Tab-separated table of C-alpha atoms in Angstrom:
chain	number	residue	atom	x	y	z
F	871	UNK	CA	0.000	0.000	0.000
F	872	UNK	CA	2.831	2.381	0.922
F	873	UNK	CA	4.532	1.684	-2.409
F	874	UNK	CA	1.306	2.427	-4.288
F	875	UNK	CA	0.854	5.705	-2.406
F	876	UNK	CA	4.442	6.700	-3.155
F	877	UNK	CA	3.913	5.892	-6.818
F	878	UNK	CA	0.774	8.059	-6.938
F	879	UNK	CA	2.512	10.930	-5.154
F	880	UNK	CA	5.523	10.731	-7.455
F	881	UNK	CA	3.286	10.550	-10.510
F	882	UNK	CA	1.430	13.652	-9.406
F	883	UNK	CA	4.673	15.525	-8.667
F	884	UNK	CA	6.368	14.687	-11.955
F	885	UNK	CA	3.407	14.845	-14.291
F	886	UNK	CA	1.728	17.902	-12.857
F	887	UNK	CA	1.569	20.966	-15.050
F	888	UNK	CA	1.567	20.788	-18.849
F	889	UNK	CA	1.751	16.984	-19.086
F	890	UNK	CA	-1.083	16.403	-16.618
F	891	UNK	CA	-3.372	19.023	-18.118
F	892	UNK	CA	-2.747	17.949	-21.697
F	893	UNK	CA	-3.104	14.275	-20.755
F	894	UNK	CA	-6.441	15.046	-19.095
F	895	UNK	CA	-7.679	16.918	-22.164
F	896	UNK	CA	-6.585	14.269	-24.655
F	897	UNK	CA	-7.896	11.498	-22.397
F	898	UNK	CA	-11.310	13.138	-22.385
F	899	UNK	CA	-11.237	13.684	-26.138
F	900	UNK	CA	-10.002	10.199	-26.865
F	901	UNK	CA	-12.655	8.645	-24.649
F	902	UNK	CA	-15.192	10.399	-26.840
F	903	UNK	CA	-13.241	9.281	-29.909
F	904	UNK	CA	-13.249	5.680	-28.695
F	905	UNK	CA	-16.965	5.666	-27.970
F	906	UNK	CA	-17.916	7.311	-31.243
F	907	UNK	CA	-15.443	5.177	-33.156
F	908	UNK	CA	-16.921	2.029	-31.648
F	909	UNK	CA	-20.393	3.081	-32.806
F	910	UNK	CA	-19.076	3.831	-36.302
F	911	UNK	CA	-17.236	0.504	-36.542
F	912	UNK	CA	-20.299	-1.343	-35.236
F	913	UNK	CA	-22.588	0.326	-37.796
F	914	UNK	CA	-20.201	-0.272	-40.686
F	915	UNK	CA	-19.479	-3.839	-39.587
F	916	UNK	CA	-23.165	-4.711	-39.210
F	917	UNK	CA	-24.333	-2.927	-42.367
F	918	UNK	CA	-21.450	-3.709	-44.731
F	919	UNK	CA	-20.403	-7.093	-43.327
F	920	UNK	CA	-16.859	-8.393	-43.190
F	921	UNK	CA	-16.139	-7.947	-46.900
F	922	UNK	CA	-17.669	-4.464	-47.093
F	923	UNK	CA	-15.760	-3.374	-44.008
F	924	UNK	CA	-12.653	-4.739	-45.721
F	925	UNK	CA	-13.244	-2.471	-48.724
F	926	UNK	CA	-13.727	0.535	-46.425
F	927	UNK	CA	-10.592	-0.360	-44.462
F	928	UNK	CA	-8.533	-0.694	-47.631
F	929	UNK	CA	-9.454	2.850	-48.694
F	930	UNK	CA	-8.754	4.167	-45.212
F	931	UNK	CA	-5.498	2.204	-45.115
F	932	UNK	CA	-4.342	3.812	-48.366
F	933	UNK	CA	-5.175	7.282	-46.989
F	934	UNK	CA	-3.374	6.714	-43.685
F	935	UNK	CA	-0.427	5.032	-45.408
F	936	UNK	CA	0.215	8.144	-47.494
F	937	UNK	CA	-0.618	10.568	-44.684
F	938	UNK	CA	1.813	8.815	-42.347
F	939	UNK	CA	4.651	10.249	-44.460
F	940	UNK	CA	3.811	13.531	-42.729
F	941	UNK	CA	2.357	12.215	-39.483
F	942	UNK	CA	5.223	9.890	-38.568
F	943	UNK	CA	8.072	12.361	-38.949
F	944	UNK	CA	6.800	15.869	-39.547
F	945	UNK	CA	4.830	15.945	-36.289
F	946	UNK	CA	7.985	15.387	-34.207
F	947	UNK	CA	9.892	17.877	-36.370
F	948	UNK	CA	7.321	20.624	-35.822
F	949	UNK	CA	6.737	19.917	-32.131
F	950	UNK	CA	10.485	19.868	-31.451
F	951	UNK	CA	11.239	23.162	-33.162
F	952	UNK	CA	8.129	25.117	-32.196
F	953	UNK	CA	8.420	24.110	-28.514
F	954	UNK	CA	12.165	24.760	-28.470
F	955	UNK	CA	12.088	28.262	-29.904
F	956	UNK	CA	8.861	29.162	-28.118
F	957	UNK	CA	10.589	28.345	-24.800
F	958	UNK	CA	13.433	30.666	-25.807
F	959	UNK	CA	11.095	33.287	-27.378
F	960	UNK	CA	13.197	33.094	-30.544
F	961	UNK	CA	10.377	33.264	-33.057
F	962	UNK	CA	12.640	34.526	-35.816
F	963	UNK	CA	14.391	31.126	-35.776
F	964	UNK	CA	11.158	29.508	-36.970
F	965	UNK	CA	11.057	31.369	-40.260
F	966	UNK	CA	9.627	29.211	-42.978
F	967	UNK	CA	9.031	26.130	-40.834
F	968	UNK	CA	5.290	26.026	-41.515
F	969	UNK	CA	5.697	26.638	-45.223
F	970	UNK	CA	8.324	23.933	-45.433
F	971	UNK	CA	5.845	21.475	-43.898
F	972	UNK	CA	3.119	22.684	-46.234
F	973	UNK	CA	5.406	22.206	-49.236
F	974	UNK	CA	5.694	18.517	-48.285
F	975	UNK	CA	1.897	18.328	-48.126
F	976	UNK	CA	1.650	20.018	-51.518
F	977	UNK	CA	3.955	17.406	-53.051
F	978	UNK	CA	1.810	14.627	-51.576
F	979	UNK	CA	-1.375	16.274	-52.866
F	980	UNK	CA	0.100	16.670	-56.356
F	981	UNK	CA	1.239	13.042	-56.509
F	982	UNK	CA	-2.155	11.859	-55.246
F	983	UNK	CA	-3.972	13.959	-57.850
F	984	UNK	CA	-1.732	12.607	-60.622
F	985	UNK	CA	-2.379	9.034	-59.516
F	986	UNK	CA	-6.154	9.571	-59.410
F	987	UNK	CA	-6.237	11.294	-62.803
F	988	UNK	CA	-3.934	8.751	-64.392
F	989	UNK	CA	-5.883	5.812	-62.986
F	990	UNK	CA	-9.205	7.162	-64.225
F	991	UNK	CA	-7.845	7.926	-67.689
F	992	UNK	CA	-6.182	4.532	-67.968
F	993	UNK	CA	-8.900	2.418	-66.488
F	994	UNK	CA	-12.061	4.451	-66.030
F	995	UNK	CA	-14.547	3.988	-63.189
F	996	UNK	CA	-16.476	0.743	-63.030
F	997	UNK	CA	-19.406	0.462	-60.638
F	998	UNK	CA	-18.561	-3.147	-59.878
F	999	UNK	CA	-14.915	-2.469	-59.012
F	1000	UNK	CA	-15.159	-1.492	-55.353
F	1001	UNK	CA	-11.470	-2.076	-54.568
F	1002	UNK	CA	-10.405	0.359	-57.265
F	1003	UNK	CA	-12.948	2.978	-56.208
F	1004	UNK	CA	-12.066	2.952	-52.506
F	1005	UNK	CA	-8.380	3.177	-53.405
F	1006	UNK	CA	-9.009	6.379	-55.366
F	1007	UNK	CA	-10.987	7.878	-52.482
F	1008	UNK	CA	-8.155	6.937	-50.120
F	1009	UNK	CA	-5.687	8.891	-52.260
F	1010	UNK	CA	-8.029	11.901	-52.161
F	1011	UNK	CA	-8.321	11.835	-48.342
F	1012	UNK	CA	-4.568	11.606	-47.635
F	1013	UNK	CA	-3.559	15.251	-48.373
F	1014	UNK	CA	-6.401	16.534	-46.181
F	1015	UNK	CA	-5.164	14.465	-43.236
F	1016	UNK	CA	-1.602	15.705	-43.874
F	1017	UNK	CA	-2.742	19.324	-43.893
F	1018	UNK	CA	-4.533	18.855	-40.581
F	1019	UNK	CA	-1.490	17.110	-39.123
F	1020	UNK	CA	0.743	20.133	-39.767
F	1021	UNK	CA	-1.641	22.475	-37.932
F	1022	UNK	CA	-2.077	19.989	-35.081
F	1023	UNK	CA	1.686	19.668	-34.622
F	1024	UNK	CA	2.197	23.431	-34.464
F	1025	UNK	CA	-0.554	23.737	-31.866
F	1026	UNK	CA	1.055	20.954	-29.805
F	1027	UNK	CA	4.371	22.794	-29.917
F	1028	UNK	CA	2.556	25.849	-28.573
F	1029	UNK	CA	1.046	23.627	-25.813
F	1030	UNK	CA	-2.503	24.258	-27.061
F	1031	UNK	CA	-3.577	20.649	-26.597
F	1032	UNK	CA	-7.304	21.263	-26.526
F	1033	UNK	CA	-7.139	23.074	-29.847
F	1034	UNK	CA	-4.754	20.501	-31.316
F	1035	UNK	CA	-6.827	17.421	-30.558
F	1036	UNK	CA	-10.409	18.650	-30.620
F	1037	UNK	CA	-10.706	18.614	-34.445
F	1038	UNK	CA	-8.923	15.273	-34.846
F	1039	UNK	CA	-10.513	13.333	-31.992
F	1040	UNK	CA	-13.927	14.954	-31.649
F	1041	UNK	CA	-14.951	16.848	-34.758
F	1042	UNK	CA	-13.904	14.228	-37.321
F	1043	UNK	CA	-15.683	11.398	-35.519
F	1044	UNK	CA	-18.786	13.492	-34.829
F	1045	UNK	CA	-19.167	14.606	-38.453
F	1046	UNK	CA	-18.411	11.112	-39.711
F	1047	UNK	CA	-21.002	9.504	-37.428
F	1048	UNK	CA	-23.699	12.034	-38.307
F	1049	UNK	CA	-23.088	11.532	-42.024
F	1050	UNK	CA	-23.085	7.739	-41.701
F	1051	UNK	CA	-26.401	7.826	-39.853
F	1052	UNK	CA	-27.833	10.032	-42.598
F	1053	UNK	CA	-26.552	7.676	-45.310
F	1054	UNK	CA	-28.071	4.792	-43.391
F	1055	UNK	CA	-31.502	6.417	-43.285
F	1056	UNK	CA	-31.537	6.956	-47.060
F	1057	UNK	CA	-30.102	3.471	-47.700
F	1058	UNK	CA	-26.971	4.891	-49.367
F	1059	UNK	CA	-24.290	3.569	-47.012
F	1060	UNK	CA	-21.531	1.829	-48.954
F	1061	UNK	CA	-17.753	1.581	-48.432
F	1062	UNK	CA	-17.321	4.381	-50.963
F	1063	UNK	CA	-19.856	6.783	-49.419
F	1064	UNK	CA	-18.507	6.054	-45.924
F	1065	UNK	CA	-15.050	7.109	-47.104
F	1066	UNK	CA	-16.391	10.229	-48.815
F	1067	UNK	CA	-18.144	11.229	-45.589
F	1068	UNK	CA	-14.821	10.774	-43.776
F	1069	UNK	CA	-13.124	13.062	-46.306
F	1070	UNK	CA	-15.748	15.738	-45.613
F	1071	UNK	CA	-15.233	15.372	-41.848
F	1072	UNK	CA	-11.454	15.767	-42.155
F	1073	UNK	CA	-11.950	18.839	-44.358
F	1074	UNK	CA	-14.055	20.580	-41.694
F	1075	UNK	CA	-11.531	19.676	-38.975
F	1076	UNK	CA	-8.603	20.915	-41.063
F	1077	UNK	CA	-10.179	24.320	-41.627
F	1078	UNK	CA	-10.769	24.751	-37.895
F	1079	UNK	CA	-7.238	23.567	-37.038
F	1080	UNK	CA	-5.661	26.205	-39.259
F	1081	UNK	CA	-7.921	28.966	-37.921
F	1082	UNK	CA	-6.721	28.110	-34.419
F	1083	UNK	CA	-3.082	27.830	-35.530
F	1084	UNK	CA	-3.111	31.407	-36.795
F	1085	UNK	CA	-5.076	32.594	-33.762
F	1086	UNK	CA	-2.683	31.140	-31.168
F	1087	UNK	CA	0.616	31.851	-32.931
F	1088	UNK	CA	2.008	34.855	-31.011
F	1089	UNK	CA	1.771	38.235	-32.702
F	1090	UNK	CA	5.536	38.636	-32.411
F	1091	UNK	CA	6.054	35.487	-34.469
F	1092	UNK	CA	3.556	36.137	-37.276
F	1093	UNK	CA	6.289	37.214	-39.662
F	1094	UNK	CA	8.231	33.988	-39.142
F	1095	UNK	CA	5.074	31.943	-39.741
F	1096	UNK	CA	4.460	33.616	-43.085
F	1097	UNK	CA	8.047	33.522	-44.361
F	1098	UNK	CA	9.255	31.039	-46.943
F	1099	UNK	CA	12.731	29.757	-46.057
F	1100	UNK	CA	13.322	26.027	-46.180
F	1101	UNK	CA	17.084	25.575	-46.435
F	1102	UNK	CA	17.745	25.003	-42.734
F	1103	UNK	CA	14.854	22.579	-42.302
F	1104	UNK	CA	15.492	20.141	-45.131
F	1105	UNK	CA	18.108	17.860	-43.581
F	1106	UNK	CA	16.550	17.142	-40.181
F	1107	UNK	CA	12.982	17.039	-41.505
F	1108	UNK	CA	13.752	14.594	-44.294
F	1109	UNK	CA	15.616	12.346	-41.857
F	1110	UNK	CA	12.611	12.365	-39.552
F	1111	UNK	CA	10.332	11.519	-42.460
F	1112	UNK	CA	12.569	8.563	-43.245
F	1113	UNK	CA	12.574	7.618	-39.568
F	1114	UNK	CA	8.802	7.433	-39.633
F	1115	UNK	CA	8.923	4.530	-42.079
F	1116	UNK	CA	7.646	2.009	-39.544
F	1117	UNK	CA	4.785	4.337	-38.675
F	1118	UNK	CA	3.922	4.433	-42.351
F	1119	UNK	CA	3.653	0.667	-42.454
F	1120	UNK	CA	1.831	-0.451	-39.325
F	1121	UNK	CA	-1.856	-1.083	-39.763
F	1122	UNK	CA	-1.833	0.174	-43.345
F	1123	UNK	CA	0.532	-1.916	-45.416
F	1124	UNK	CA	-1.026	-5.048	-43.936
F	1125	UNK	CA	-4.334	-4.231	-45.591
F	1126	UNK	CA	-2.502	-3.714	-48.897
F	1127	UNK	CA	-0.746	-7.071	-48.489
F	1128	UNK	CA	-4.019	-8.823	-47.695
F	1129	UNK	CA	-5.615	-7.183	-50.734
F	1130	UNK	CA	-2.931	-8.770	-52.881
F	1131	UNK	CA	-2.968	-12.251	-51.404
F	1132	UNK	CA	-6.286	-12.717	-49.673
F	1133	UNK	CA	-9.958	-11.735	-49.713
F	1134	UNK	CA	-11.836	-8.562	-48.672
F	1135	UNK	CA	-13.139	-10.585	-45.717
F	1136	UNK	CA	-9.574	-11.133	-44.455
F	1137	UNK	CA	-8.889	-7.397	-44.855
F	1138	UNK	CA	-12.042	-6.683	-42.868
F	1139	UNK	CA	-11.110	-9.087	-40.064
F	1140	UNK	CA	-7.626	-7.617	-39.693
F	1141	UNK	CA	-8.768	-3.987	-39.892
F	1142	UNK	CA	-11.631	-4.585	-37.447
F	1143	UNK	CA	-9.262	-6.206	-34.938
F	1144	UNK	CA	-6.613	-3.521	-35.439
F	1145	UNK	CA	-9.099	-0.757	-34.586
F	1146	UNK	CA	-9.852	-2.432	-31.253
F	1147	UNK	CA	-6.256	-3.414	-30.471
F	1148	UNK	CA	-5.195	0.225	-30.897
F	1149	UNK	CA	-7.114	0.994	-27.712
F	1150	UNK	CA	-4.041	-0.315	-25.877
F	1151	UNK	CA	-2.164	2.761	-27.135
F	1152	UNK	CA	-4.662	5.036	-25.401
F	1153	UNK	CA	-2.622	5.788	-22.215
F	1154	UNK	CA	0.594	6.408	-24.129
F	1155	UNK	CA	-1.173	8.657	-26.620
F	1156	UNK	CA	-2.721	10.760	-23.859
F	1157	UNK	CA	0.596	11.228	-22.045
F	1158	UNK	CA	2.566	11.850	-25.236
F	1159	UNK	CA	0.339	14.789	-26.140
F	1160	UNK	CA	1.999	16.819	-23.407
F	1161	UNK	CA	5.202	14.833	-22.960
F	1162	UNK	CA	6.762	15.593	-26.363
F	1163	UNK	CA	6.614	19.419	-26.074
F	1164	UNK	CA	7.849	19.226	-22.465
F	1165	UNK	CA	10.780	17.000	-23.498
F	1166	UNK	CA	11.634	19.488	-26.264
F	1167	UNK	CA	11.535	22.372	-23.778
F	1168	UNK	CA	13.661	20.542	-21.166
F	1169	UNK	CA	16.197	19.552	-23.800
F	1170	UNK	CA	16.426	23.184	-24.909
F	1171	UNK	CA	17.149	24.082	-21.266
F	1172	UNK	CA	19.660	21.178	-20.967
F	1173	UNK	CA	17.719	19.773	-17.987
F	1174	UNK	CA	18.189	16.090	-18.827
F	1175	UNK	CA	17.639	14.869	-15.265
F	1176	UNK	CA	14.062	16.150	-15.223
F	1177	UNK	CA	13.607	15.002	-18.823
F	1178	UNK	CA	14.579	11.452	-17.838
F	1179	UNK	CA	12.158	11.454	-14.891
F	1180	UNK	CA	9.262	12.546	-17.089
F	1181	UNK	CA	9.979	9.927	-19.744
F	1182	UNK	CA	10.422	7.013	-17.314
F	1183	UNK	CA	7.249	7.684	-15.378
F	1184	UNK	CA	5.268	8.141	-18.578
F	1185	UNK	CA	6.496	4.698	-19.686
F	1186	UNK	CA	5.365	3.107	-16.440
F	1187	UNK	CA	1.906	4.656	-16.635
F	1188	UNK	CA	1.558	3.792	-20.335
F	1189	UNK	CA	2.380	0.121	-19.739
F	1190	UNK	CA	-0.001	-0.133	-16.802
F	1191	UNK	CA	-2.829	1.254	-18.913
F	1192	UNK	CA	-1.938	-0.880	-21.937
F	1193	UNK	CA	-1.961	-4.098	-19.884
F	1194	UNK	CA	-5.365	-3.351	-18.344
F	1195	UNK	CA	-6.878	-2.419	-21.698
F	1196	UNK	CA	-5.408	-5.476	-23.444
F	1197	UNK	CA	-6.882	-7.770	-20.797
F	1198	UNK	CA	-10.278	-6.120	-21.247
F	1199	UNK	CA	-10.040	-6.438	-25.039
F	1200	UNK	CA	-9.080	-10.114	-24.866
F	1201	UNK	CA	-11.906	-10.901	-22.465
F	1202	UNK	CA	-14.584	-8.873	-24.223
F	1203	UNK	CA	-13.844	-9.476	-27.899
F	1204	UNK	CA	-15.251	-13.001	-27.898
F	1205	UNK	CA	-18.641	-11.675	-26.806
F	1206	UNK	CA	-18.748	-8.311	-28.604
F	1207	UNK	CA	-17.418	-9.195	-32.065
F	1208	UNK	CA	-20.085	-11.793	-33.028
F	1209	UNK	CA	-22.851	-9.405	-31.988
F	1210	UNK	CA	-21.702	-6.887	-34.607
F	1211	UNK	CA	-21.437	-9.528	-37.356
F	1212	UNK	CA	-21.043	-13.322	-36.995
F	1213	UNK	CA	-17.923	-13.513	-39.160
F	1214	UNK	CA	-16.022	-11.216	-36.800
F	1215	UNK	CA	-15.627	-14.072	-34.301
F	1216	UNK	CA	-12.640	-15.032	-36.468
F	1217	UNK	CA	-11.013	-11.689	-35.615
F	1218	UNK	CA	-10.655	-12.562	-31.905
F	1219	UNK	CA	-7.198	-14.228	-32.206
F	1220	UNK	CA	-6.061	-11.315	-34.373
F	1221	UNK	CA	-7.039	-8.678	-31.800
F	1222	UNK	CA	-5.292	-10.613	-28.999
F	1223	UNK	CA	-2.042	-10.868	-30.988
F	1224	UNK	CA	-2.112	-7.173	-31.885
F	1225	UNK	CA	-2.902	-6.138	-28.296
F	1226	UNK	CA	0.186	-7.993	-27.090
F	1227	UNK	CA	2.267	-6.164	-29.696
F	1228	UNK	CA	0.966	-2.746	-28.636
F	1229	UNK	CA	1.593	-3.567	-24.955
F	1230	UNK	CA	5.205	-4.496	-25.712
F	1231	UNK	CA	5.518	-1.283	-27.695
F	1232	UNK	CA	4.413	0.680	-24.621
F	1233	UNK	CA	7.067	-1.132	-22.549
F	1234	UNK	CA	9.796	0.375	-24.739
F	1235	UNK	CA	8.624	3.934	-24.031
F	1236	UNK	CA	8.835	6.666	-26.686
F	1237	UNK	CA	12.440	6.376	-27.890
F	1238	UNK	CA	11.793	7.611	-31.438
F	1239	UNK	CA	10.300	10.871	-30.179
F	1240	UNK	CA	13.021	11.411	-27.545
F	1241	UNK	CA	15.858	10.607	-29.965
F	1242	UNK	CA	14.388	12.898	-32.591
F	1243	UNK	CA	13.796	15.748	-30.160
F	1244	UNK	CA	17.404	15.432	-28.933
F	1245	UNK	CA	18.749	15.739	-32.488
F	1246	UNK	CA	19.522	12.042	-33.050
F	1247	UNK	CA	17.240	11.729	-36.058
F	1248	UNK	CA	19.925	10.226	-38.297
F	1249	UNK	CA	20.344	7.056	-36.251
F	1250	UNK	CA	16.554	6.900	-35.748
F	1251	UNK	CA	16.061	7.065	-39.503
F	1252	UNK	CA	18.571	4.268	-40.109
F	1253	UNK	CA	17.019	1.925	-37.527
F	1254	UNK	CA	13.443	2.628	-38.603
F	1255	UNK	CA	14.209	2.259	-42.289
F	1256	UNK	CA	15.891	-1.111	-41.722
F	1257	UNK	CA	12.953	-2.198	-39.567
F	1258	UNK	CA	10.495	-1.021	-42.206
F	1259	UNK	CA	12.209	-3.052	-44.938
F	1260	UNK	CA	12.310	-6.178	-42.763
F	1261	UNK	CA	8.738	-5.617	-41.631
F	1262	UNK	CA	7.505	-5.074	-45.177
F	1263	UNK	CA	8.928	-8.384	-46.323
F	1264	UNK	CA	7.665	-10.143	-43.196
F	1265	UNK	CA	4.145	-8.763	-43.565
F	1266	UNK	CA	3.806	-9.809	-47.195
F	1267	UNK	CA	5.198	-13.306	-46.517
F	1268	UNK	CA	3.014	-13.884	-43.445
F	1269	UNK	CA	-0.112	-12.377	-45.002
F	1270	UNK	CA	0.292	-14.521	-48.108
F	1271	UNK	CA	0.703	-17.686	-46.053
F	1272	UNK	CA	-1.626	-17.216	-43.076
F	1273	UNK	CA	-4.017	-14.393	-43.988
F	1274	UNK	CA	-5.172	-12.034	-41.224
F	1275	UNK	CA	-3.475	-14.106	-38.484
F	1276	UNK	CA	-0.152	-13.931	-40.326
F	1277	UNK	CA	-0.485	-10.171	-40.847
F	1278	UNK	CA	-1.210	-9.758	-37.129
F	1279	UNK	CA	1.845	-11.791	-36.063
F	1280	UNK	CA	4.140	-9.829	-38.399
F	1281	UNK	CA	2.694	-6.513	-37.222
F	1282	UNK	CA	3.026	-7.411	-33.535
F	1283	UNK	CA	6.647	-8.435	-34.047
F	1284	UNK	CA	7.653	-5.196	-35.758
F	1285	UNK	CA	5.591	-3.075	-33.338
F	1286	UNK	CA	7.543	-4.562	-30.435
F	1287	UNK	CA	11.032	-4.928	-31.924
F	1288	UNK	CA	11.489	-1.479	-33.457
F	1289	UNK	CA	11.005	0.669	-30.320
F	1290	UNK	CA	13.164	-1.772	-28.332
F	1291	UNK	CA	16.031	-1.209	-30.773
F	1292	UNK	CA	15.451	2.541	-30.599
F	1293	UNK	CA	15.341	2.489	-26.773
F	1294	UNK	CA	18.697	0.697	-26.655
F	1295	UNK	CA	20.145	3.236	-29.086
F	1296	UNK	CA	18.808	6.116	-26.991
F	1297	UNK	CA	20.532	4.666	-23.927
F	1298	UNK	CA	23.837	4.198	-25.736
F	1299	UNK	CA	23.782	7.610	-27.389
F	1300	UNK	CA	22.513	9.835	-24.587
F	1301	UNK	CA	22.606	7.796	-21.373
F	1302	UNK	CA	18.828	8.239	-21.045
F	1303	UNK	CA	16.668	5.141	-20.695
F	1304	UNK	CA	12.943	5.136	-21.390
F	1305	UNK	CA	12.108	1.397	-21.252
F	1306	UNK	CA	10.027	-0.327	-18.592
F	1307	UNK	CA	12.941	-2.070	-16.872
F	1308	UNK	CA	14.717	1.231	-16.377
F	1309	UNK	CA	11.469	2.763	-15.151
F	1310	UNK	CA	11.098	0.294	-12.292
F	1311	UNK	CA	14.817	0.419	-11.486
F	1312	UNK	CA	14.750	4.218	-11.180
F	1313	UNK	CA	14.683	5.601	-7.673
């Protein structure tokens, strides 16, 4: 009992302030996101069935696969630099950072538009080719998500967590659910229309995110926000984008692999299970919302002792939450999945495997973010790129041989192994440990 009380007191002492407040906000928002997302998944699963949900998930997987090019690396890049120079009130040092990020988004949008136009001209649109249609919609959604991600990252760097996460976790799901219910009432709910409604929801959220970004950027830094100067940003940003390679893959490339070697039903089973297994990332996500900007600020102040304390305790809390959620998922999936659609009973082993992978990921802490914030993006990029190549091969081999179960095993392995390698590298490079073992050994 005494140990538990000490743990609570230490948690309150270390995580009070920006981390605690931002974690509380994102926890509240993500609880809403989870509840609304569960309703959306249940409606789509029941109405579209396993195969239809597979089509929807393929389109969403394509969108998130492309968007992760920005989300996996650019978010850390923006949070690190905005938080660092905001702490030092050196707004002039941020000249061109937003426009550099937007130029990456513009490239993605142009490539997506070329692919869509080229595909339509070459092949046309066939009403009985659902896989092709949802893929095109996925390409159209990706730049919108990227654009929102840039605004969200800037707001996180400014420690405006409520403004950063409200559009992504509340507005998108709310608009999507309302539109799906409307489509259901007029009997027009298909994988394609569900994806189009998601594109509309992300568009509304993106507009609001950018309004808030301009509103909360300090008046003294407006000139730096509007300047176009990208020379100093290219090297570190591109390394971080490369370092996000594993983030690009997980949960997205598996659906592509299953589309090549299996059936829409197998895609649906994997995607359905993945959505539930991701709940195990909930505690880490909530803490990271405030942890990353705080780590950037402490690193700028060269206060690595406090930085290490924050990171270790966040790891401990993330693992505790992930274990509890994974147990609940494993126990409840067998009863909940068949209620939504009978075929989803086959997704139970998949969700258990993925939950284990996400729990092991939490046990490694957040080494990619800490390494990147501390300027070690080169080694992060090398490790993540190697892991991505290995994982890509593993996913395609396992998906081809064992379907959704194989994709889940490959995903769980890469989810767990990559952050462990990064955590070891962080320890060797900086002397800072963020893994679970170090967390419990810390005094």
